[in-house]
Short mmCIF file of C-alpha atoms and ligand atoms in Angstrom, two decimals:
data_model
loop_
_atom_site.label_atom_id
_atom_site.label_comp_id
_atom_site.label_asym_id
_atom_site.label_seq_id
_atom_site.Cartn_x
_atom_site.Cartn_y
_atom_site.Cartn_z
CA MET A 1 80.00 206.22 365.83
CA HIS A 2 81.69 202.62 365.93
CA PRO A 3 81.08 199.86 363.70
CA ALA A 4 78.76 197.27 365.51
CA SER A 5 80.67 194.45 366.17
CA ASP A 6 84.03 194.99 366.88
CA PRO A 7 85.63 194.04 370.02
CA ILE A 8 84.36 195.45 373.21
CA CYS A 9 86.01 195.55 377.01
CA ALA A 10 85.19 196.83 380.30
CA PRO A 11 84.28 195.92 383.95
CA ALA A 12 81.08 194.38 385.36
CA SER A 13 82.05 194.46 388.60
CA PRO A 14 83.21 198.25 390.75
CA LEU A 15 86.38 198.65 390.94
CA LEU A 16 87.47 198.51 393.96
CA PRO A 17 88.65 196.24 396.11
CA SER A 18 87.27 193.03 396.66
CA ALA A 19 87.49 189.32 395.65
CA VAL A 20 86.65 188.64 392.81
CA ALA A 21 85.86 191.34 389.17
CA LEU A 22 84.86 190.82 386.43
CA VAL A 23 85.54 191.60 382.76
CA ARG A 24 83.72 190.68 379.57
CA VAL A 25 84.92 191.01 376.40
CA SER A 26 81.85 190.98 373.39
CA GLY A 27 82.92 191.34 370.04
CA ALA A 28 83.46 189.02 366.80
CA GLY A 29 85.63 186.28 366.32
CA LEU A 30 87.29 186.27 369.61
CA ALA A 31 89.26 183.01 369.68
CA SER A 32 91.50 184.72 367.50
CA ARG A 33 91.82 188.56 368.74
CA LEU A 34 92.51 186.82 372.08
CA GLY A 35 94.66 184.07 371.14
CA SER A 36 98.16 185.37 371.96
CA LEU A 37 96.31 186.25 375.95
CA LEU A 38 94.21 181.98 376.32
CA LYS A 39 92.92 179.49 374.27
CA LEU A 40 89.06 180.33 374.82
CA PRO A 41 88.02 177.25 376.47
CA GLU A 42 84.52 174.47 375.84
CA PRO A 43 81.68 176.81 375.00
CA ARG A 44 79.54 177.38 378.91
CA VAL A 45 82.01 175.82 381.04
CA ALA A 46 83.72 177.66 383.60
CA THR A 47 87.39 176.34 383.43
CA LEU A 48 90.83 177.88 385.04
CA ARG A 49 93.65 179.69 382.59
CA THR A 50 96.38 181.90 383.14
CA LEU A 51 95.81 184.74 381.79
CA ARG A 52 99.64 186.13 380.57
CA TRP A 53 100.20 189.20 379.12
CA GLY A 54 103.08 192.06 380.67
CA GLY A 55 104.94 190.05 383.49
CA PHE A 56 102.04 189.02 384.97
CA ALA A 57 100.43 185.87 385.19
CA GLU A 58 96.67 185.76 386.21
CA ARG A 59 94.99 182.67 387.41
CA ALA A 60 91.72 183.84 386.04
CA LEU A 61 87.84 181.44 385.51
CA VAL A 62 86.91 181.56 382.66
CA LEU A 63 83.83 181.77 380.61
CA PHE A 64 82.71 182.13 377.31
CA PHE A 65 79.49 182.34 375.47
CA PRO A 66 79.79 181.52 372.11
CA GLY A 67 77.98 184.23 369.46
CA PRO A 68 74.73 184.80 368.85
CA ALA A 69 73.56 181.78 371.53
CA SER A 70 75.05 185.30 374.46
CA TYR A 71 74.37 188.22 376.28
CA THR A 72 74.75 190.48 373.44
CA GLY A 73 74.41 187.91 370.53
CA GLU A 74 77.75 187.77 369.66
CA ASP A 75 80.92 186.39 370.75
CA LEU A 76 81.70 186.71 374.63
CA VAL A 77 84.21 186.18 377.25
CA GLU A 78 83.70 186.86 380.49
CA PHE A 79 87.10 186.90 383.37
CA GLN A 80 86.59 186.68 386.85
CA VAL A 81 90.31 187.95 388.18
CA HIS A 82 91.26 189.33 391.45
CA GLY A 83 89.10 191.44 392.90
CA ASN A 84 91.54 194.42 392.53
CA PRO A 85 91.79 197.55 390.44
CA LEU A 86 94.84 197.74 389.12
CA LEU A 87 95.12 194.29 388.20
CA VAL A 88 91.34 195.05 386.86
CA ARG A 89 93.05 198.79 384.94
CA ARG A 90 96.43 196.56 383.31
CA LEU A 91 94.71 194.08 382.22
CA LEU A 92 92.15 196.63 379.97
CA GLY A 93 94.93 197.58 378.87
CA HIS A 94 96.07 194.91 377.51
CA LEU A 95 93.31 193.53 376.43
CA ALA A 96 93.13 197.57 373.99
CA CYS A 97 96.77 196.53 372.66
CA LEU A 98 95.00 193.06 371.01
CA GLY A 99 92.33 195.88 369.26
CA VAL A 100 90.04 195.30 372.37
CA ARG A 101 88.63 199.13 373.23
CA GLN A 102 87.39 199.77 375.98
CA ALA A 103 83.27 199.68 375.92
CA GLU A 104 80.87 202.91 376.49
CA PRO A 105 78.16 203.07 379.38
CA GLY A 106 75.39 200.40 378.38
CA GLU A 107 76.76 199.34 375.30
CA PHE A 108 76.90 195.32 375.93
CA THR A 109 73.06 196.32 376.02
CA ARG A 110 72.13 198.36 373.76
CA ARG A 111 74.32 195.48 371.13
CA ALA A 112 71.98 192.89 372.63
CA LEU A 113 69.55 195.19 371.76
CA LEU A 114 70.29 195.37 368.40
CA ASN A 115 71.09 191.94 367.70
CA GLY A 116 67.91 191.02 368.62
CA LYS A 117 68.43 190.14 372.08
CA GLN A 118 65.75 192.02 374.23
CA ASN A 119 63.89 194.51 373.54
CA LEU A 120 64.31 198.18 375.00
CA LEU A 121 61.06 197.58 377.51
CA GLU A 122 63.70 194.92 378.85
CA ALA A 123 66.65 196.77 378.74
CA GLU A 124 64.70 200.22 380.72
CA ALA A 125 63.81 197.17 382.73
CA LEU A 126 67.27 195.86 383.75
CA ARG A 127 68.69 199.36 383.90
CA ASP A 128 65.61 199.75 386.53
CA LEU A 129 66.88 196.85 388.37
CA VAL A 130 70.61 197.64 388.63
CA ALA A 131 69.25 201.45 389.90
CA ALA A 132 66.74 199.71 392.69
CA GLU A 133 67.09 201.07 396.03
CA THR A 134 63.38 199.17 397.79
CA ASP A 135 63.13 195.21 398.16
CA THR A 136 59.33 196.59 395.69
CA GLN A 137 61.47 198.10 392.71
CA ILE A 138 63.84 195.31 392.84
CA ARG A 139 60.15 192.99 392.45
CA LEU A 140 58.59 195.78 389.39
CA ALA A 141 61.99 195.44 387.68
CA GLN A 142 62.26 192.13 387.55
CA ALA A 143 58.63 191.53 386.66
CA ARG A 144 60.09 194.02 384.28
CA ALA A 145 62.99 192.69 382.73
CA GLY A 146 61.23 189.00 382.16
CA ALA A 147 58.85 189.18 379.35
CA GLN A 148 57.05 191.92 377.08
CA PRO A 149 53.50 192.72 378.28
CA GLY A 150 51.06 190.30 376.42
CA TRP A 151 49.17 193.41 375.84
CA ILE A 152 51.57 194.21 373.21
CA THR A 153 51.37 191.23 371.31
CA GLU A 154 47.44 191.39 371.60
CA ALA A 155 47.16 194.55 369.99
CA ARG A 156 49.71 193.75 367.18
CA ARG A 157 47.84 190.75 367.34
CA ALA A 158 44.27 193.05 366.54
CA LEU A 159 45.45 195.17 364.59
CA ALA A 160 47.20 193.82 362.14
CA PRO A 161 43.81 193.14 360.13
CA TRP A 162 42.13 196.16 360.81
CA MET A 163 45.37 197.37 359.09
CA ALA A 164 45.13 195.21 356.15
CA ARG A 165 41.12 196.28 355.61
CA ALA A 166 42.12 199.62 356.03
CA GLU A 167 44.65 199.91 353.68
CA ALA A 168 42.74 197.79 351.61
CA ALA A 169 39.54 200.50 351.39
CA VAL A 170 42.39 203.02 350.66
CA ASP A 171 43.77 201.65 347.85
CA TYR A 172 40.93 199.58 345.96
CA GLY A 173 37.64 201.24 347.92
CA GLU A 174 35.83 203.57 345.00
CA GLU A 175 36.01 200.90 342.00
CA GLU A 176 35.98 197.70 344.27
CA GLY A 177 33.45 198.50 346.70
CA ILE A 178 35.61 197.60 349.92
CA LEU A 179 34.96 199.29 352.63
CA LEU A 180 35.67 200.31 355.92
CA ASN A 181 32.44 198.80 358.94
CA LEU A 182 33.64 201.18 361.19
CA LYS A 183 31.09 200.24 363.65
CA ASP A 184 32.93 196.40 363.54
CA LEU A 185 35.83 197.80 363.63
CA ALA A 186 34.82 200.04 366.78
CA ALA A 187 33.16 196.77 367.97
CA GLU A 188 36.12 194.94 368.35
CA LEU A 189 38.94 196.84 369.50
CA GLU A 190 36.75 198.04 372.15
CA PRO A 191 38.33 195.12 374.90
CA LEU A 192 41.38 196.20 373.75
CA ARG A 193 40.66 200.10 374.06
CA ALA A 194 39.32 198.65 377.42
CA ARG A 195 42.99 197.13 378.12
CA PHE A 196 45.03 200.61 376.77
CA HIS A 197 42.79 202.10 379.55
CA VAL A 198 43.21 199.60 382.47
CA GLU A 199 47.32 199.41 381.81
CA GLN A 200 47.10 203.24 381.82
CA ARG A 201 46.26 203.65 385.51
CA ARG A 202 48.66 200.70 386.53
CA SER A 203 51.99 201.69 384.51
CA ARG A 204 50.94 205.69 386.56
CA ALA A 205 50.87 203.71 390.25
CA ALA A 206 53.61 201.00 388.41
CA ARG A 207 56.30 204.85 387.76
CA HIS A 208 55.70 206.27 391.42
CA LEU A 209 57.00 202.71 392.63
CA GLN A 210 59.51 202.22 390.21
CA ASP A 211 60.74 205.75 390.59
CA GLY A 212 60.29 206.97 394.34
CA ILE A 213 57.36 208.92 395.94
CA ARG A 214 59.31 212.08 397.33
CA LEU A 215 56.87 213.35 399.69
CA ALA A 216 58.27 216.62 401.26
CA LEU A 217 56.77 216.80 405.05
CA VAL A 218 55.47 220.62 405.93
CA GLY A 219 54.24 222.88 408.06
CA ARG A 220 55.39 225.45 410.70
CA PRO A 221 57.64 224.63 413.29
CA ASN A 222 56.64 221.72 416.34
CA ALA A 223 54.01 220.08 413.87
CA GLY A 224 55.07 217.00 414.02
CA LYS A 225 57.21 216.93 410.42
CA SER A 226 60.40 214.72 412.55
CA THR A 227 58.54 212.84 413.71
CA LEU A 228 56.82 210.97 411.02
CA PHE A 229 59.89 211.66 409.38
CA ASN A 230 61.77 209.46 411.90
CA ALA A 231 58.26 206.91 411.50
CA LEU A 232 57.94 206.92 408.23
CA ALA A 233 62.06 206.14 407.76
CA GLY A 234 62.12 203.26 411.24
CA GLU A 235 65.19 205.16 412.77
CA ASP A 236 65.56 208.04 414.51
CA ARG A 237 67.26 210.42 411.57
CA ALA A 238 66.48 213.29 412.42
CA ILE A 239 66.56 215.03 415.92
CA VAL A 240 62.84 215.50 417.50
CA THR A 241 62.08 218.35 420.77
CA ASP A 242 59.26 220.56 421.64
CA ILE A 243 61.42 222.76 420.83
CA PRO A 244 59.94 225.53 417.54
CA GLY A 245 62.34 225.28 414.77
CA THR A 246 64.67 221.80 415.99
CA THR A 247 64.88 221.14 412.32
CA ARG A 248 67.10 223.59 410.37
CA ASP A 249 68.29 222.04 407.41
CA VAL A 250 66.64 219.89 404.51
CA LEU A 251 66.81 216.17 405.81
CA GLU A 252 66.67 213.17 403.03
CA VAL A 253 66.54 209.83 403.54
CA ARG A 254 64.76 206.59 401.43
CA CYS A 255 63.61 203.71 402.64
CA GLU A 256 60.27 201.80 402.17
CA TRP A 257 57.20 201.92 403.79
CA ARG A 258 54.38 199.71 403.58
CA GLY A 259 55.37 198.78 400.37
CA LEU A 260 55.71 202.46 399.07
CA PRO A 261 58.94 203.77 397.82
CA LEU A 262 59.99 206.34 398.87
CA ARG A 263 62.48 209.54 399.29
CA LEU A 264 61.42 211.38 402.02
CA TYR A 265 62.29 215.49 402.98
CA ASP A 266 62.00 217.05 406.62
CA THR A 267 62.65 220.55 406.45
CA ALA A 268 62.24 223.45 409.18
CA GLY A 269 59.31 224.86 410.19
CA LEU A 270 57.64 227.17 408.32
CA ARG A 271 57.77 230.89 410.12
CA GLU A 272 58.50 233.95 409.83
CA THR A 273 61.74 233.91 411.96
CA GLU A 274 64.68 236.45 413.26
CA ASP A 275 67.22 233.63 413.53
CA PRO A 276 69.14 233.77 410.42
CA VAL A 277 69.72 230.30 410.44
CA GLU A 278 66.36 228.71 410.78
CA ARG A 279 65.90 231.08 407.60
CA LEU A 280 68.15 229.44 405.77
CA GLY A 281 66.57 226.33 406.42
CA VAL A 282 63.10 227.34 405.65
CA ALA A 283 64.93 229.47 402.04
CA ARG A 284 65.79 225.79 401.09
CA VAL A 285 62.30 224.37 402.23
CA GLY A 286 61.01 226.27 398.14
CA PRO A 287 63.23 223.53 395.42
CA ILE A 288 61.79 220.59 397.33
CA LEU A 289 58.58 221.66 397.33
CA GLU A 290 59.28 222.47 393.79
CA SER A 291 60.55 218.13 393.41
CA ALA A 292 58.44 216.58 395.58
CA ASP A 293 55.57 214.05 394.13
CA LEU A 294 53.45 215.28 397.37
CA VAL A 295 54.16 217.87 399.65
CA LEU A 296 52.74 216.72 403.33
CA HIS A 297 51.27 219.67 405.15
CA LEU A 298 51.06 219.07 408.87
CA VAL A 299 48.64 220.47 410.51
CA PRO A 300 48.02 219.67 414.97
CA ALA A 301 44.57 218.20 415.16
CA GLY A 302 41.77 221.31 417.01
CA GLU A 303 44.22 223.87 415.00
CA GLU A 304 42.22 226.54 412.17
CA GLY A 305 44.05 225.39 408.73
CA SER A 306 47.09 227.43 409.03
CA SER A 307 47.61 230.87 406.58
CA LEU A 308 50.81 229.04 404.49
CA SER A 309 48.23 227.14 402.13
CA LYS A 310 47.26 230.28 400.96
CA THR A 311 51.61 231.42 400.65
CA THR A 312 53.82 230.07 400.71
CA LEU A 313 52.04 226.50 399.63
CA ALA A 314 50.13 227.92 397.02
CA PRO A 315 51.63 227.65 393.81
CA TYR A 316 51.76 224.10 394.79
CA GLN A 317 47.74 223.53 395.53
CA GLY A 318 47.86 220.26 393.32
CA LYS A 319 50.15 218.62 395.51
CA VAL A 320 49.63 219.46 398.86
CA VAL A 321 47.60 217.11 401.23
CA GLU A 322 46.98 218.15 404.23
CA ILE A 323 47.63 215.70 407.96
CA ARG A 324 45.94 216.49 411.16
CA THR A 325 48.88 215.45 413.21
CA PHE A 326 48.62 215.00 416.80
CA ALA A 327 45.17 213.26 416.55
CA ASP A 328 45.48 211.30 419.49
CA LEU A 329 45.43 214.49 421.70
CA ALA A 330 42.13 216.18 419.47
CA GLU A 331 39.21 215.46 417.43
CA SER A 332 39.48 215.62 413.45
CA SER A 333 38.64 215.14 410.40
CA GLY A 334 40.60 213.78 407.36
CA ILE A 335 43.53 212.21 407.00
CA ALA A 336 44.52 212.04 410.99
CA ILE A 337 48.10 210.70 412.32
CA ALA A 338 49.80 210.41 415.12
CA ALA A 339 53.65 209.37 414.42
CA ASN A 340 54.80 209.22 417.86
CA LEU A 341 52.41 206.40 418.82
CA GLY A 342 52.18 205.64 414.80
CA HIS A 343 49.29 205.51 413.77
CA LEU A 344 49.82 206.11 410.33
CA ASP A 345 46.82 204.14 408.23
CA ALA A 346 44.99 206.59 407.20
CA LEU A 347 48.25 209.08 405.68
CA GLU A 348 48.48 204.55 403.84
CA SER A 349 45.35 204.72 403.12
CA ALA A 350 45.93 208.04 400.95
CA LEU A 351 48.80 207.91 399.99
CA LYS A 352 48.31 204.65 398.08
CA GLU A 353 45.07 206.49 396.83
CA ARG A 354 46.75 209.64 395.53
CA LEU A 355 49.50 208.12 394.14
CA LEU A 356 48.60 204.55 392.72
CA GLY A 357 44.75 205.11 392.36
CA GLY A 358 43.96 202.78 395.11
CA LEU A 359 45.29 200.04 393.59
CA ALA A 360 48.55 197.50 395.56
CA PRO A 361 51.92 197.42 394.64
CA ASP A 362 51.40 194.13 393.78
CA ALA A 363 48.56 194.64 390.91
CA CYS A 364 51.61 196.96 389.01
CA PHE A 365 54.08 194.63 388.27
CA GLY A 366 55.01 193.94 384.73
CA ALA A 367 53.45 197.76 383.83
CA LEU A 368 55.27 199.76 382.22
CA ALA A 369 56.83 201.65 384.74
CA THR A 370 59.29 204.71 382.95
CA ASP A 371 58.52 208.69 381.15
CA ARG A 372 58.47 207.39 377.56
CA GLN A 373 56.36 204.32 378.33
CA VAL A 374 53.94 206.20 380.17
CA ARG A 375 53.81 209.06 377.48
CA LEU A 376 53.99 206.12 374.71
CA LEU A 377 51.20 204.17 376.05
CA ASP A 378 48.58 207.47 376.76
CA ASP A 379 49.77 208.55 372.95
CA LEU A 380 48.64 204.82 371.92
CA THR A 381 45.32 205.40 374.75
CA GLU A 382 44.57 208.60 372.45
CA GLN A 383 44.58 207.80 369.41
CA LEU A 384 42.17 204.51 370.37
CA ASP A 385 40.00 206.59 371.49
CA LEU A 386 39.92 208.36 368.63
CA LEU A 387 40.02 205.67 366.26
CA LEU A 388 37.76 204.05 367.34
CA GLY A 389 35.58 207.35 368.33
CA LEU A 390 35.19 208.13 363.50
CA GLU A 391 32.13 208.77 362.99
CA PRO A 392 30.60 206.00 359.99
CA GLY A 393 30.91 207.50 356.63
CA CYS A 394 34.42 209.03 357.34
CA PRO A 395 36.62 208.70 354.29
CA PRO A 396 39.05 205.53 355.04
CA GLU A 397 42.44 207.02 355.26
CA LEU A 398 41.75 208.26 358.23
CA PRO A 399 40.72 205.34 360.58
CA ALA A 400 43.93 204.06 358.35
CA SER A 401 46.17 206.50 359.26
CA MET A 402 45.09 205.92 362.35
CA LEU A 403 46.02 202.72 362.84
CA GLN A 404 48.99 203.44 361.85
CA GLY A 405 49.79 205.77 364.07
CA ALA A 406 48.88 203.58 366.91
CA TRP A 407 51.35 200.61 364.35
CA GLY A 408 54.25 203.08 365.24
CA LEU A 409 53.86 203.71 368.78
CA LEU A 410 54.09 200.15 369.09
CA ALA A 411 56.54 199.93 367.58
CA ARG A 412 58.22 203.20 369.95
CA LEU A 413 57.21 201.51 372.27
CA THR A 414 59.67 198.10 371.62
CA GLY A 415 62.84 199.88 370.31
CA GLU A 416 62.15 198.31 367.34
CA ASP A 417 62.01 201.81 365.24
CA ARG A 418 65.66 201.79 365.84
CA ALA A 419 65.51 205.49 366.81
CA GLU A 420 68.36 206.53 368.33
CA THR A 421 68.05 209.41 370.61
CA ALA A 422 66.08 206.33 372.89
CA LEU A 423 68.33 204.69 373.27
CA ASP A 424 71.36 207.31 373.46
CA ALA A 425 68.77 208.75 376.17
CA LEU A 426 68.59 205.06 378.28
CA PHE A 427 72.37 204.27 378.28
CA SER A 428 74.19 206.58 378.98
CA GLY A 429 71.96 206.03 382.49
CA PHE A 430 73.76 202.82 382.32
CA CYS A 431 77.22 201.79 384.32
CA LEU A 432 80.27 200.43 382.46
CA GLY A 433 79.97 196.53 382.13
CA LYS A 434 75.94 196.35 381.54
N1 GTP B 501 51.20 213.78 421.19
C1 GTP B 501 51.79 213.78 420.22
N2 GTP B 501 52.75 214.88 419.58
C2 GTP B 501 53.35 214.56 418.76
C3 GTP B 501 53.23 214.20 417.66
N3 GTP B 501 53.66 214.52 417.21
C4 GTP B 501 55.20 214.48 417.28
N4 GTP B 501 54.99 214.78 418.72
C5 GTP B 501 55.89 215.79 419.85
O1 GTP B 501 55.30 217.34 419.25
C6 GTP B 501 57.02 218.02 419.74
C7 GTP B 501 57.05 218.52 418.06
O2 GTP B 501 57.83 217.61 417.11
P1 GTP B 501 58.82 218.03 415.96
O3 GTP B 501 57.95 216.16 415.11
O4 GTP B 501 60.37 218.11 416.43
O5 GTP B 501 58.16 218.79 415.36
P2 GTP B 501 59.23 219.05 413.88
O6 GTP B 501 57.72 219.58 412.96
O7 GTP B 501 59.94 218.42 413.10
O8 GTP B 501 59.66 220.74 414.23
P3 GTP B 501 60.50 221.88 413.74
O9 GTP B 501 61.86 220.67 413.40
O10 GTP B 501 60.50 222.43 415.38
O11 GTP B 501 59.69 222.58 412.53
C8 GTP B 501 58.06 216.17 420.46
O12 GTP B 501 57.60 216.39 421.73
C9 GTP B 501 57.11 215.31 419.81
O13 GTP B 501 57.32 214.12 420.25
C10 GTP B 501 51.83 213.14 417.25
O14 GTP B 501 51.21 213.31 416.56
N5 GTP B 501 51.42 213.60 418.91
MG1 MG B 502 61.70 218.97 412.67
#
């Protein structure tokens, strides 16, 4: 473990030839640490300086943010230098000679968190913002990065007085006749419980959107998988012919379709075949089914249900959705589409119903969205459900411990409990210089 404020540095832009590269330095006392390299400019004023070291003379635009009014809460200096990867490495090498070590992934944000500049929810949102691949994902992450959800503050405000009352009832109840009125507690906390349930629904949808929805397209040869794949992707990525067994390999594309960030997988048509190449393709479908959020089983309209449902797809029953293709050629009930004509409204409604619980993507903005967050929100909701279901006359220790539990879960959610495991898991997913 490094001391919390030892100086660190990292490139904040990729090490690729580019117009400009950004190098960040953070730590205590940077003015003296970097004194031999440059005189730090006036705070928050972009200033040209010539950095001289080891025979180099690099004109750099320098920004100085004295702590605590900086991203990390410490002194922070940003150098904009020419985007030559070797030059950047040489600069980092020289900084090492000045006692500024290379930062670990996410270490700048970790310090921001430890110095109270942001909380765990914001840090997770930043990670998701950097990783976002579609417009909706960027907007979702931005909404989460801006501010902590208001309901967390409301929850604390509502729980705090009841925690105090429950503690008093535990400590002095018998001698002094201080009793906890569970009926009042239930009446007062009911709106909070309702809010938790709403947030649960929103956050499940938001997690799907932020992660990207893994959709596997399966069915017999010529069921129309590749046609649908191309229609959703908005481009001709897969070869489409009327020859059964056209697709051999698994194809993947990431796209956004009608506000849904998708990871689509086109697969070889599932059938018994002697063709060794096609058999290999069929064998590759298993792992795709395993990791999919939903498996779209394509069955041409007018056909009997296929035997795949009882064989290959049986283990994934919970996430298989039957889609009727060729709806332009035959009548069909259920979710019927004609991807070649772009008739896909039924699929859109089915996906939004199934994955977003009927919510519009916009309705998920600001909701919690990571696995960790959703798990904690589930625990929190359960805790409140239990608390509000307590029978009158139960010993005050019970509600007291449940209120404590809910309070603790809120602290874990925002990272105020400083649990190192949660921080390690988060920051290992960050890039250098963030
Ligand atoms: N009329 C009509 N034709 C379709 C529809 N979907 C696909 N087709 C046609 O059906 C044929 C087979 O479509 P593909 O998308 O290649 O089917 P596939 O399931 O990928 O087939 P394999 O890769 O061989 O497993 C092509 O000629 C498509 O143009 C549809 O909804 N309506
Ligand atoms: Mg195909």
